[in-house]
Amino acid sequence: MLRLVSQRFKVGVENYLPNAFIFAILLTLLTLALGMTITKQSLFEMTGHWYGGFWNFLAFTTQMILILITGYALVKAPPVERLMIRVASIPKSQKPALIMTILVAAAAGYLSWGLGFVLGTLFAMEVAKNVKGADFRLLIAAAYTGTIAILPASITVTAPLLVNTPGHSLEDKIGLVPLSETIFSPTLLLTAFIGLIVVVYAYIKMMPKPDEVVPFKGKVENFSQVEQIKPITVAEKLDNSRILNYILVALGVIWIIQYFGQNGFNLELNILNFFFIILGLALHGTPMSYINAITSGMPSASGILLQFPFYAGIMGMMVGSGLITVITNAIVAVSNEYTFAFLSFLSAAIVNIFVPSAGGQWQIQGPIMVEAAQQLGVPVSIAINTVTIGDLVTNLMQPFFVLPALGLSGLGLKDIWGYCLVSMVLLFVVSGVIVTVAPLIFG
């Protein structure tokens, strides 16, 4: 049944879904129309909000490009690549290939959502290259979905880390919320691991028949197999100097040790990118090997570079016009202590379609949900957890975070969106049940 549903979604998507950039443009126009009709903003006011937010993602855009490119370079380091190739050669048919791809992506996503998107996609490509009977589109979609499914319990999930960081914007109101109430709470753990099981089941059921399989036809560049040319000139020796390389690595290691000593296990994007760079340099062995890997990965970042400013503009309109407050307050107004968790989850899922940045969404929506939770006598951790889960689920419909996978794989959004939509519906149901029931059982 799920295979038939996914096929119908796929046909509809192929006929009607444009490029991911066109999706961003249409969402921009929808937000513009909503702002003018619901919050009564003028066209000039809305365009002002749009431009005012357009460049607000510059730092985040750079961070995302770095996490994609440095993650790519890390995975392409010869020792890592050889291990990935060895593991990817284990499955011999579509079903085990699919299961292994989801689990590898989920394991990487648990450690870091950025690593999950990159490693999951590259692993799916390697598996697809080896297993000719596996559908390439399905594997890429499965890798992305596996990462999204595990993220509620990831040690790098945004909102729980923010509210556990001294000096966060709501500290005077809620203090520091320990990870035992968020990432390691029954709500987020159950959502992540039951969701992952559901995703594995769904993708097995969505597997195309042998005559419907679209195999991998591209080329995976294996840096571990590139022949190393012995440097001759002084410039070539400097380019390939292991001494220079490891001096730089040693400096990086000193700072990383110092950082964790001062901040504890706080994996924010900057230190994560820095860690990827230093580890990548260490594993590549020479500056030139690392440069080549970075250069090879750059084309995959083009979608991020173009589209993220448009999503920042959408966020600018949502905030400037007050649309995000209208949506959130409408949900809160009909909430009580029993329905708050589900309605908070629902509002976050809706807002995420327009504001697909977990950090940005929390800074805007978080204070409203925390205030509502306190007025209803509900623990603030419920607001944090439900906003986190709602924000993640609709990432399977919103193309913002799938751009790295599309860039690396060379696929278009319409190639995988049907599978992602089916998965989103299932995860939405599972998450909705858990966020409603878990607080009543576990407190």
XYZ file of C-alpha atoms in Angstrom:
443
model
C 0.000 0.000 0.000
C 2.742 2.474 0.935
C 4.521 1.720 -2.326
C 1.366 2.616 -4.278
C 0.877 5.784 -2.222
C 4.499 6.824 -2.735
C 4.195 6.157 -6.470
C 1.095 8.375 -6.670
C 2.947 11.089 -4.754
C 5.921 10.660 -7.081
C 3.819 11.018 -10.224
C 2.107 14.092 -8.836
C 5.422 15.598 -7.767
C 7.029 14.928 -11.149
C 4.134 16.667 -12.900
C 3.667 19.654 -10.622
C 6.688 20.222 -8.355
C 9.195 22.720 -9.745
C 12.845 23.198 -8.845
C 13.621 23.801 -5.145
C 14.451 27.447 -5.925
C 11.003 27.941 -7.494
C 9.534 26.455 -4.278
C 11.334 29.209 -2.345
C 9.945 31.863 -4.701
C 6.376 30.538 -4.378
C 6.716 30.429 -0.591
C 7.952 34.027 -0.691
C 4.854 35.109 -2.614
C 2.549 33.144 -0.281
C 4.093 34.814 2.780
C 3.733 38.196 1.095
C 0.043 37.553 0.442
C -0.596 36.298 3.992
C 1.110 39.309 5.507
C -0.954 41.713 3.405
C -4.281 39.972 4.134
C -3.933 38.699 7.723
C -1.768 41.355 9.375
C -2.866 44.150 7.000
C 0.657 45.147 6.021
C 1.095 47.149 2.830
C 3.078 45.888 -0.130
C 5.846 48.371 0.654
C 5.971 47.315 4.304
C 6.191 43.645 3.345
C 8.958 44.230 0.813
C 10.755 46.196 3.526
C 10.470 43.228 5.900
C 11.608 40.941 3.073
C 14.776 42.883 2.335
C 15.340 43.515 6.034
C 15.567 39.776 6.619
C 17.225 38.874 3.309
C 20.761 38.955 4.658
C 20.060 37.705 8.186
C 21.180 34.182 7.269
C 24.622 35.226 6.003
C 26.443 33.752 8.995
C 24.213 30.672 9.002
C 24.609 30.287 5.224
C 28.385 30.274 5.608
C 28.134 27.810 8.493
C 25.932 25.492 6.422
C 28.238 25.685 3.407
C 31.188 24.910 5.652
C 29.452 22.007 7.366
C 28.587 20.585 3.955
C 32.002 21.092 2.341
C 34.120 20.199 5.359
C 31.879 17.198 6.034
C 32.353 16.134 2.410
C 36.130 16.538 2.697
C 36.128 14.560 5.947
C 34.211 11.670 4.410
C 36.537 11.815 1.372
C 39.673 11.466 3.527
C 41.332 8.195 2.388
C 40.958 6.309 5.726
C 37.289 7.302 6.111
C 36.516 6.690 2.461
C 38.084 3.227 2.510
C 35.998 2.327 5.574
C 32.843 3.709 3.941
C 33.497 1.759 0.734
C 34.079 -1.428 2.711
C 30.849 -1.056 4.690
C 28.870 -0.009 1.594
C 29.964 -3.207 -0.167
C 28.259 -5.416 2.458
C 24.626 -5.282 1.194
C 23.996 -7.217 -2.015
C 20.315 -6.425 -2.658
C 17.926 -3.509 -2.338
C 16.361 -4.272 1.048
C 19.567 -4.637 3.124
C 21.064 -1.723 1.180
C 18.117 0.420 2.187
C 18.194 -0.583 5.851
C 21.953 -0.049 6.139
C 21.738 3.360 4.461
C 19.070 4.558 6.902
C 20.974 3.279 9.948
C 24.312 4.783 8.857
C 22.666 8.151 8.157
C 20.857 8.006 11.513
C 24.063 7.149 13.393
C 25.837 10.090 11.784
C 22.837 12.336 12.392
C 22.796 11.408 16.073
C 26.331 12.811 16.375
C 25.679 15.831 14.150
C 22.796 16.737 11.868
C 25.282 18.192 9.362
C 27.335 15.001 9.315
C 24.135 12.992 8.905
C 23.116 14.928 5.792
C 26.582 14.646 4.224
C 27.733 11.170 5.274
C 24.262 9.715 4.742
C 24.111 11.025 1.164
C 27.642 9.947 0.238
C 27.077 6.517 1.785
C 23.816 6.159 -0.166
C 25.700 7.020 -3.365
C 28.373 4.431 -2.625
C 25.759 1.780 -1.838
C 23.848 2.607 -5.016
C 27.048 2.242 -7.029
C 27.574 -1.284 -5.650
C 23.974 -2.544 -5.574
C 22.655 -2.202 -9.118
C 19.203 -3.449 -8.083
C 18.736 -0.596 -5.588
C 16.820 2.527 -6.558
C 19.159 5.522 -6.289
C 16.362 8.029 -5.613
C 14.958 5.872 -2.820
C 18.363 5.527 -1.153
C 19.022 9.288 -1.175
C 15.530 9.978 0.227
C 16.022 7.250 2.851
C 19.363 8.693 3.982
C 17.833 12.148 4.421
C 14.740 10.773 6.173
C 16.841 8.592 8.490
C 18.776 11.658 9.597
C 15.597 13.677 10.204
C 13.992 10.803 12.143
C 16.837 10.520 14.666
C 17.352 14.264 15.183
C 14.987 14.675 18.183
C 17.555 12.711 20.207
C 20.662 14.095 18.460
C 23.321 15.591 20.698
C 23.420 18.611 18.354
C 19.683 19.427 18.232
C 19.343 23.201 18.505
C 16.721 24.359 21.022
C 17.669 21.976 23.886
C 21.314 23.027 23.569
C 20.393 26.714 23.462
C 18.349 26.612 26.685
C 21.136 24.704 28.432
C 23.741 27.330 27.496
C 24.517 30.064 30.074
C 23.432 33.480 28.845
C 20.670 32.268 26.544
C 17.883 34.744 25.783
C 15.324 33.198 28.181
C 17.665 32.426 31.094
C 16.127 35.069 33.366
C 12.698 33.509 32.784
C 13.371 29.734 32.803
C 16.998 29.393 33.947
C 19.067 26.585 32.442
C 17.026 23.567 31.348
C 19.122 20.377 31.780
C 19.477 17.922 28.888
C 17.853 15.251 31.059
C 14.559 17.116 30.502
C 15.064 17.577 26.773
C 17.435 15.485 24.623
C 17.482 12.621 27.117
C 13.802 12.863 28.033
C 11.364 10.029 27.215
C 9.505 12.329 24.789
C 12.462 13.035 22.514
C 14.017 9.568 22.844
C 10.762 7.778 22.029
C 10.047 10.134 19.132
C 13.503 9.538 17.661
C 13.778 5.775 17.986
C 10.163 4.805 17.321
C 10.231 7.248 14.423
C 13.357 5.579 13.058
C 11.715 2.144 13.220
C 8.672 3.513 11.394
C 10.901 5.048 8.723
C 12.736 1.769 8.113
C 9.408 -0.054 7.797
C 7.981 2.617 5.480
C 10.929 2.595 3.096
C 10.906 -1.183 2.883
C 7.249 -0.990 1.906
C 7.966 1.810 -0.608
C 10.672 -0.129 -2.451
C 9.966 -0.084 -6.197
C 9.609 -3.319 -8.126
C 12.711 -4.529 -10.028
C 11.397 -3.188 -13.344
C 10.767 0.245 -11.741
C 14.228 0.671 -10.215
C 16.263 3.705 -11.313
C 19.905 2.753 -10.659
C 22.826 5.053 -9.940
C 24.361 6.246 -13.215
C 26.790 8.861 -11.996
C 30.372 8.693 -10.845
C 31.624 8.645 -7.276
C 35.095 10.130 -7.053
C 37.222 8.043 -4.693
C 40.119 10.055 -3.289
C 41.561 6.933 -1.672
C 42.227 5.556 -5.152
C 43.839 8.695 -6.595
C 47.455 8.102 -7.460
C 49.801 10.281 -5.411
C 52.492 12.022 -7.481
C 55.813 12.519 -5.739
C 56.467 16.265 -5.282
C 59.518 17.604 -7.118
C 59.637 21.414 -6.917
C 59.859 23.461 -3.729
C 56.288 24.667 -4.253
C 55.009 21.096 -4.673
C 56.877 19.998 -1.543
C 55.266 22.825 0.439
C 51.841 21.956 -0.995
C 52.281 18.379 0.141
C 54.169 19.036 3.384
C 53.034 16.772 6.189
C 55.069 18.848 8.649
C 53.171 22.065 7.875
C 49.924 20.123 7.861
C 50.388 18.566 11.293
C 51.680 21.776 12.884
C 48.356 23.306 11.887
C 46.500 20.232 13.166
C 48.358 20.457 16.494
C 47.283 24.106 16.912
C 43.721 23.108 16.188
C 43.787 20.254 18.696
C 45.107 22.614 21.391
C 42.168 24.961 20.835
C 39.598 22.138 20.728
C 40.835 20.807 24.080
C 40.747 24.337 25.481
C 37.221 24.921 24.134
C 35.711 21.786 25.656
C 37.556 22.457 28.899
C 35.919 25.875 29.116
C 32.472 25.091 27.652
C 31.853 21.408 28.318
C 30.306 19.251 25.578
C 28.649 22.158 23.755
C 28.580 21.271 20.040
C 27.527 24.494 18.341
C 28.072 25.019 14.612
C 31.310 26.976 14.772
C 33.201 24.466 16.886
C 31.695 21.627 14.859
C 32.968 23.143 11.609
C 36.356 23.819 13.174
C 36.527 20.225 14.399
C 35.667 18.959 10.891
C 38.407 21.110 9.350
C 41.115 19.967 11.782
C 40.072 16.305 11.631
C 39.876 16.491 7.832
C 43.376 17.950 7.606
C 44.676 15.248 9.939
C 43.104 12.428 7.933
C 44.089 13.797 4.509
C 47.694 14.156 5.628
C 48.701 17.045 3.357
C 47.310 20.516 2.617
C 46.954 19.763 -1.113
C 44.929 16.604 -0.552
C 42.553 18.572 1.653
C 42.336 21.454 -0.847
C 41.420 19.002 -3.622
C 38.658 17.479 -1.503
C 37.243 20.908 -0.582
C 37.325 21.996 -4.247
C 35.564 18.809 -5.305
C 32.754 19.401 -2.830
C 32.141 23.081 -3.623
C 29.619 22.636 -6.485
C 27.229 20.874 -4.110
C 26.845 24.098 -2.102
C 25.392 26.190 -4.936
C 21.764 25.601 -3.879
C 22.487 26.741 -0.334
C 24.293 29.872 -1.508
C 21.394 30.947 -3.724
C 18.354 29.881 -1.727
C 19.186 30.569 1.923
C 18.921 34.384 1.525
C 15.396 33.912 0.135
C 14.399 31.860 3.174
C 15.908 34.584 5.350
C 13.677 37.044 3.491
C 10.634 34.850 4.180
C 11.600 34.773 7.843
C 11.958 38.574 7.764
C 8.387 38.897 6.481
C 7.062 36.404 9.038
C 8.652 38.316 11.914
C 8.228 41.872 10.640
C 4.552 41.459 9.797
C 3.787 39.547 12.996
C 2.529 36.483 11.099
C 4.531 34.089 13.257
C 2.983 35.596 16.407
C -0.517 35.383 14.915
C -0.080 31.684 14.076
C 1.407 30.820 17.459
C -1.087 32.832 19.497
C -4.009 31.300 17.590
C -2.798 27.850 18.612
C -2.091 28.893 22.204
C -5.538 30.510 22.558
C -7.311 27.156 22.184
C -4.849 25.200 24.338
C -5.251 23.768 27.806
C -2.863 21.751 29.969
C -3.802 18.558 28.121
C -3.829 19.822 24.528
C -0.918 22.256 24.826
C 1.769 19.712 23.901
C 0.119 18.628 20.656
C -0.908 22.145 19.621
C 2.586 23.461 20.374
C 3.982 20.677 18.166
C 1.456 21.545 15.444
C 2.242 25.258 15.506
C 5.984 24.568 15.264
C 5.409 22.257 12.294
C 3.460 24.996 10.498
C 5.912 27.781 11.334
C 8.859 25.639 10.195
C 7.515 25.657 6.634
C 8.128 29.422 6.579
C 11.068 29.646 9.013
C 13.200 26.534 8.379
C 15.918 27.450 10.857
C 15.685 25.730 14.226
C 17.681 28.441 15.988
C 15.804 31.288 14.321
C 12.436 29.655 14.944
C 13.183 29.065 18.619
C 14.301 32.649 19.177
C 10.988 33.884 17.725
C 8.493 31.209 18.764
C 10.197 29.934 21.919
C 9.366 32.898 24.185
C 5.666 32.721 23.213
C 5.430 28.975 23.882
C 7.342 29.230 27.164
C 5.023 32.008 28.353
C 1.980 29.915 27.400
C 3.378 26.847 29.181
C 3.966 28.828 32.360
C 0.465 30.323 32.261
C -1.046 26.838 31.872
C 1.179 25.374 34.602
C 2.922 23.088 32.123
C 6.679 22.348 32.474
C 8.683 24.549 30.079
C 10.530 21.435 28.884
C 7.296 20.391 27.139
C 7.325 23.618 25.140
C 10.997 23.091 24.240
C 10.510 19.465 23.224
C 7.328 19.967 21.220
C 8.710 22.943 19.301
C 11.835 20.888 18.577
C 9.873 17.922 17.221
C 7.439 20.045 15.218
C 10.331 21.953 13.680
C 11.979 18.706 12.539
C 8.996 16.820 11.104
C 8.128 19.298 8.354
C 11.747 19.423 7.214
C 10.650 16.437 5.112
C 8.371 18.768 3.159
C 10.397 21.996 3.321
C 13.413 21.707 0.922
C 15.693 23.939 3.019
C 17.780 21.184 4.624
C 17.596 18.681 1.767
C 19.630 20.998 -0.470
C 22.976 19.457 0.618
C 21.715 15.964 -0.325
C 20.444 17.211 -3.680
C 23.691 19.050 -4.357
C 25.851 16.025 -3.583
C 23.690 13.483 -5.393
C 22.817 15.569 -8.431
C 19.105 14.773 -8.024
C 16.226 17.229 -8.128
C 13.668 17.763 -5.393
C 10.974 16.002 -7.409
C 13.105 12.817 -7.487
C 12.798 12.242 -3.737
C 9.933 14.413 -2.498
C 7.250 11.758 -2.895
C 9.099 9.393 -0.546
C 9.753 12.222 1.906
C 6.091 13.253 2.002
C 4.915 9.734 2.849
C 7.545 9.577 5.600
C 6.504 12.984 6.919
C 2.872 11.922 7.281
C 3.881 8.794 9.215
C 6.337 10.661 11.441
C 3.745 13.385 12.053
C 1.260 10.798 13.349
C 3.859 9.021 15.498
C 5.218 12.302 16.885
C 1.733 13.686 17.545
C 0.794 10.639 19.604
C 4.041 10.633 21.576
C 4.057 14.363 22.414
C 0.463 14.044 23.621
C 0.826 10.872 25.667
C 4.426 10.913 26.943
C 4.059 14.008 29.198
C 0.969 12.473 30.799
C 2.832 9.226 31.545
C 6.311 10.468 32.401
C 5.412 13.918 33.705
